[in-house]
Amino acid sequence: MTRLTAEFWVHAYLARLRLHEIPAYVVSHGDDTAGAVLVKLNTLDGNATAFQRSFDLLSGARKWIELAKGPEAEVDEAIARQRSFDPDLWVIEVEDRQGRHLLNEEGLD
């Protein structure tokens, strides 16, 4: 199966968020072709959740899992640790008081 480039996926994700009027920003621009993507959901109440894509070796499926959740500063620290050993990492910040991130929608896995 052909994989999308990281840049293409990020642009498609941002467009889908815009359709739902959910603000999102590229905080860190990773490698255009093969960079991994982290999504930080900021609920604007001092808390946040960081999501990363995981690969299930048995089924071959990709899914989004929580990397960190809690006070925004702690989530930012977890993201900074990831970036320290992966300079090609994309970080997208989604801001939504309702906690919408759309990662569970079809086509975003």
C-alpha positions as a printed Julia matrix, in Angstrom:
109×3 Matrix{Float64}:
   0.0    0.0    0.0
   1.35   3.42  -0.93
   1.9    5.74   2.02
   1.19   9.44   1.97
   4.02  11.83   2.67
   3.96  13.45   6.1
   3.51  16.88   4.54
   0.5   15.74   2.48
  -1.12  14.13   5.54
  -0.56  17.26   7.66
  -2.12  19.52   5.01
  -5.12  17.18   4.64
  -5.56  17.03   8.43
  -5.42  20.81   8.78
  -7.98  21.18   5.98
 -10.34  18.73   7.69
 -10.01  20.63  10.97
 -10.77  23.91   9.16
 -13.98  22.38   7.77
 -15.08  21.84  11.38
 -13.83  25.31  12.39
 -11.27  23.83  14.77
  -8.11  25.97  14.99
  -4.82  24.13  14.47
  -1.23  25.16  13.88
   2.03  23.59  12.77
   4.26  24.06  15.81
   7.16  22.06  14.42
   7.72  21.34  10.71
   9.26  17.91  10.36
  10.61  16.03   7.37
   8.27  16.52   4.42
   8.47  12.93   3.25
   8.83  10.61   6.19
   8.55  12.64   9.39
   6.42  11.26  12.2
   3.5   13.4   13.38
   2.44  14.24  16.93
  -0.87  15.99  17.55
  -1.27  18.06  20.69
  -4.86  18.75  21.72
  -5.02  21.9   23.84
  -8.41  22.22  25.54
  -7.57  25.79  26.61
  -8.17  25.03  30.29
  -4.56  24.34  31.23
  -4.71  20.71  30.13
  -3.63  18.95  26.97
  -3.2   15.56  25.37
  -0.48  14.51  22.92
  -1.27  11.77  20.41
   1.15   9.7   18.36
   0.5    7.17  15.65
   1.15   3.57  16.62
   1.57   0.52  14.4
   0.08  -2.84  15.39
   2.51  -5.5   14.19
  -0.09  -8.27  14.29
  -2.82  -6.58  12.26
  -0.76  -4.04  10.33
  -3.2   -1.33  11.39
  -2.17   2.15  12.42
  -4.0    3.96  15.19
  -3.6    7.06  17.33
  -2.64   6.54  20.97
  -2.04   8.94  23.84
   1.6    9.83  24.39
   0.9   12.15  27.32
  -2.13  13.68  29.03
  -2.47  16.2   31.84
  -1.29  19.72  32.6
  -0.2   21.45  29.4
   3.33  22.08  30.68
   3.86  18.35  31.3
   2.52  17.46  27.86
   4.85  20.06  26.32
   7.77  18.43  28.18
   6.84  15.02  26.76
   6.72  16.49  23.25
  10.09  18.21  23.79
  11.6   14.85  24.81
  10.28  13.26  21.61
  11.66  16.12  19.52
  15.07  15.81  21.2
  15.65  12.38  19.62
  13.57  12.87  16.45
  14.42  16.12  14.64
  12.16  15.08  11.72
   9.07  15.16  13.94
   6.02  17.24  13.01
   4.01  18.74  15.89
   0.48  19.96  15.21
  -1.39  21.85  17.94
  -5.18  21.68  17.89
  -7.09  24.13  20.09
 -10.6   23.09  21.01
 -12.46  23.55  24.3
 -14.73  20.61  23.41
 -11.74  18.27  22.99
 -12.31  17.56  19.29
  -9.27  16.39  17.34
 -10.91  14.26  14.6
  -8.12  11.63  14.74
 -10.73   8.92  15.17
 -12.33   9.77  11.8
 -11.86   7.52   8.79
  -8.84   8.33   6.67
  -6.74   9.85   9.44
  -5.11   6.65  10.7
